[in-house]
Amino acid sequence: MSLVALEGIDKSGKATQAKMLKEWLSTNGFPVEIIAFPDYSTPIGREIKAFLTEKISFNVEVRQLLYAANRWENKEKIEGMLKEGKIVIADRYIPSGLAYGYANGLPLDWMLCLERGLPEPDIVIVIDISPQTSIKRLSCGKDRYEKDVTFLSKVRSSYLYLAKKFNWFIVEGERSALEIFEDIKNILFTNLKLLTD
Ligand code: TMP
């Protein structure tokens, strides 16, 4: 049915909101699935994990190709869920590729080519927090991006720039989970047609 992407820099609350949204939609009679990217369970996902934990090194182009390939590994799975009439909530999806890649200086048109042909998200919601909040919320197990406040600032700016360009929704993420969820519900409610088409 519909693909909703929840986006934002690390620790913006995407996983929490995905869970709340799943519960709310299920209670309202919609079949829902959550899918999270990167999907570390696949062969390419394991390469991504190795890069994030600094066991292996790739240049930015290769990293971008791996993130995109990791979505392609899940193409049939996502298409299958949509065909079954489910609402698919993606905890990161193509917009993460674009925002992080853009922050790494990669050309947008090249990145868009890599994603062309994947199921497109119907609604993209960016949960916006400051890099300082992101760092504060991180306790341990930081990956190589999460350690870098300057990079997180660039990613945040990329999200805000791309949101304007591609009509993504932005919600203020420095509030309680419930307050954020109210905004997300409102966005979905006003775009319910997208969900039920
Ligand atoms: P995670 O912490 O949400 O598991 O994501 C791991 C890192 O990968 C995070 O810093 C964001 C980054 N990332 C990209 O750079 N491009 C992508 O396409 C995706 C899905 C994630």
Coordinates of C-alpha atoms and ligand atoms in Angstrom, one line a residue:
M1 CA 0.0 0.0 0.0
S2 CA 2.2 2.9 1.2
L3 CA 5.7 3.5 2.2
V4 CA 6.5 5.9 4.9
A5 CA 10.1 6.9 5.6
L6 CA 11.1 8.1 9.0
E7 CA 14.4 10.0 8.8
G8 CA 16.8 12.2 10.7
I9 CA 20.3 12.2 12.1
D10 CA 21.4 9.6 14.6
K11 CA 19.4 9.4 17.8
S12 CA 16.6 11.6 16.5
G13 CA 14.0 9.1 17.7
K14 CA 13.2 7.3 14.5
A15 CA 13.0 3.8 16.0
T16 CA 10.7 4.9 18.8
Q17 CA 8.4 6.8 16.5
A18 CA 8.3 3.8 14.1
K19 CA 7.2 1.6 16.9
M20 CA 4.5 4.1 18.1
L21 CA 3.3 4.5 14.6
K22 CA 3.1 0.8 14.0
E23 CA 1.0 0.3 17.1
W24 CA -1.3 3.2 16.3
L25 CA -1.8 2.1 12.7
S26 CA -2.4 -1.5 13.7
T27 CA -4.9 -0.4 16.3
N28 CA -6.7 1.5 13.6
G29 CA -6.9 -1.6 11.4
F30 CA -4.0 -1.1 9.0
P31 CA -1.6 -4.0 8.4
V32 CA 1.9 -2.6 9.1
E33 CA 5.5 -3.6 8.8
I34 CA 8.7 -1.9 10.0
I35 CA 11.8 -2.2 7.9
A36 CA 15.1 -0.6 9.1
F37 CA 18.1 0.4 7.0
P38 CA 21.0 -0.4 6.9
D39 CA 19.8 -4.0 7.0
Y40 CA 22.8 -5.5 8.7
S41 CA 21.5 -9.1 8.2
T42 CA 22.4 -9.2 4.5
P43 CA 25.9 -9.8 3.0
I44 CA 26.1 -6.2 2.0
G45 CA 24.8 -5.1 5.4
R46 CA 27.7 -7.0 7.0
E47 CA 30.1 -5.0 4.8
I48 CA 28.4 -1.8 6.0
K49 CA 28.7 -2.9 9.6
A50 CA 32.4 -3.6 9.1
F51 CA 32.9 -0.1 7.6
L52 CA 30.9 1.6 10.4
T53 CA 32.9 -0.2 13.1
E54 CA 36.2 0.7 11.3
K55 CA 37.2 -2.9 10.6
I56 CA 37.4 -2.0 6.9
S57 CA 37.8 1.2 4.9
F58 CA 36.0 2.3 1.7
N59 CA 35.9 5.6 -0.1
V60 CA 32.7 7.6 0.0
E61 CA 31.6 6.4 -3.4
V62 CA 31.9 2.7 -2.4
R63 CA 30.1 3.4 0.8
Q64 CA 27.3 5.0 -1.1
L65 CA 27.1 2.1 -3.5
L66 CA 26.9 -0.3 -0.6
Y67 CA 24.1 1.6 1.2
A68 CA 22.1 1.7 -2.1
A69 CA 22.8 -2.0 -2.8
N70 CA 21.6 -2.8 0.7
R71 CA 18.2 -1.3 -0.3
W72 CA 18.2 -3.1 -3.6
E73 CA 18.8 -6.4 -1.6
N74 CA 15.4 -5.6 0.0
K75 CA 13.5 -4.5 -3.1
E76 CA 11.4 -7.6 -3.6
K77 CA 10.7 -7.8 0.2
I78 CA 9.4 -4.2 0.2
E79 CA 7.4 -4.7 -3.0
G80 CA 5.9 -7.9 -1.6
M81 CA 4.7 -6.1 1.6
L82 CA 3.2 -3.3 -0.4
K83 CA 1.5 -5.7 -2.7
E84 CA 0.0 -7.5 0.3
G85 CA -1.6 -4.1 1.2
K86 CA 0.6 -3.3 4.1
I87 CA 1.8 0.1 5.2
V88 CA 5.6 -0.1 5.3
I89 CA 7.4 2.1 7.8
A90 CA 11.0 2.5 6.9
D91 CA 13.4 3.5 9.7
R92 CA 15.8 5.2 7.3
Y93 CA 15.5 4.7 3.5
I94 CA 16.6 6.4 0.3
P95 CA 16.5 9.9 2.0
S96 CA 19.2 8.7 4.4
G97 CA 21.3 7.8 1.4
L98 CA 20.8 11.2 -0.1
A99 CA 21.3 13.2 3.1
Y100 CA 24.5 11.4 4.3
G101 CA 25.8 11.2 0.7
Y102 CA 25.2 14.9 0.1
A103 CA 27.0 15.7 3.4
N104 CA 29.9 13.6 2.0
G105 CA 30.0 15.8 -1.1
L106 CA 28.5 13.3 -3.5
P107 CA 26.5 14.7 -6.5
L108 CA 22.8 14.4 -6.1
D109 CA 22.1 13.2 -9.6
W110 CA 24.5 10.3 -9.3
M111 CA 23.0 9.3 -6.0
L112 CA 19.4 9.5 -7.4
C113 CA 20.5 7.2 -10.3
L114 CA 21.6 4.5 -7.8
E115 CA 18.1 4.6 -6.2
R116 CA 16.1 4.7 -9.3
G117 CA 13.7 1.7 -9.6
L118 CA 13.4 1.1 -5.9
P119 CA 9.9 1.5 -4.4
E120 CA 9.6 5.3 -3.8
P121 CA 8.5 6.5 -0.4
D122 CA 5.0 8.1 -0.4
I123 CA 5.7 10.2 2.7
V124 CA 9.1 11.2 4.1
I125 CA 9.2 12.7 7.7
V126 CA 12.4 14.1 9.0
I127 CA 12.7 14.3 12.8
D128 CA 14.9 17.3 13.3
I129 CA 17.3 17.5 16.2
S130 CA 20.6 19.4 16.7
P131 CA 23.9 17.5 16.4
Q132 CA 24.6 18.4 20.0
T133 CA 21.4 16.6 21.1
S134 CA 22.4 13.7 19.0
I135 CA 25.8 13.4 20.6
K136 CA 24.3 13.9 24.1
R137 CA 21.8 11.0 23.5
L138 CA 24.6 8.7 22.4
S139 CA 26.0 6.7 25.3
C140 CA 28.2 4.1 23.8
G141 CA 28.8 2.1 20.6
K142 CA 29.2 5.2 18.5
D143 CA 30.0 4.4 14.8
R144 CA 32.4 6.5 12.8
Y145 CA 29.7 9.0 11.7
E146 CA 28.2 9.3 15.1
K147 CA 31.5 10.5 16.6
D148 CA 31.7 13.6 14.4
V149 CA 29.6 16.6 15.4
T150 CA 30.7 18.6 12.3
F151 CA 29.6 15.8 10.0
L152 CA 26.3 15.5 11.8
S153 CA 25.7 19.2 11.3
K154 CA 26.3 18.7 7.6
V155 CA 23.9 15.8 7.5
R156 CA 21.3 17.9 9.3
S157 CA 21.7 20.8 6.8
S158 CA 21.5 18.3 4.0
Y159 CA 18.2 16.9 5.3
L160 CA 16.8 20.5 5.6
Y161 CA 17.9 21.4 2.1
L162 CA 16.6 18.1 0.6
A163 CA 13.3 18.4 2.5
K164 CA 12.6 21.7 0.7
K165 CA 13.6 20.3 -2.6
F166 CA 11.6 17.1 -2.4
N167 CA 8.7 18.2 -0.2
W168 CA 9.7 16.1 2.8
F169 CA 8.0 16.9 6.1
I170 CA 10.0 18.1 9.0
V171 CA 9.0 17.7 12.6
E172 CA 10.7 19.3 15.6
G173 CA 12.5 16.5 17.4
E174 CA 13.6 18.1 20.6
R175 CA 10.4 17.4 22.4
S176 CA 8.8 14.4 24.2
A177 CA 8.2 11.3 22.1
L178 CA 4.4 11.8 22.5
E179 CA 4.5 15.4 21.2
I180 CA 6.6 14.3 18.2
F181 CA 4.2 11.5 17.6
E182 CA 1.2 13.9 17.6
D183 CA 2.8 15.8 14.7
I184 CA 3.6 12.6 12.8
K185 CA 0.0 11.4 13.2
N186 CA -1.3 14.7 11.9
I187 CA 0.9 14.5 8.8
L188 CA -0.3 10.9 8.2
F189 CA -3.9 11.8 8.9
T190 CA -3.9 14.7 6.4
N191 CA -2.2 12.5 3.8
L192 CA -4.3 9.5 4.6
K193 CA -5.3 9.3 1.0
L194 CA -1.7 8.4 0.2
L195 CA -1.9 5.6 2.8
T196 CA -5.1 4.1 1.5
D197 CA -4.6 4.4 -2.2
Ligands
TMP1 P1 22.0 3.4 12.0 O1 22.8 4.0 13.1 O2 20.7 4.0 11.8 O3 22.0 1.9 12.0 O4 22.8 3.8 10.6 C1 24.1 3.6 10.5 C2 24.8 4.8 9.8 O5 24.6 4.7 8.4 C3 24.2 6.1 10.2 O6 25.3 7.0 10.6 C4 23.6 6.7 8.9 C5 24.3 6.0 7.9 N1 23.6 5.8 6.6 C6 24.1 6.3 5.4 O7 25.1 7.0 5.4 N2 23.4 6.1 4.2 C7 22.3 5.3 4.2 O8 21.8 5.1 3.1 C8 21.8 4.7 5.4 C9 20.6 3.9 5.4 C10 22.5 5.0 6.6

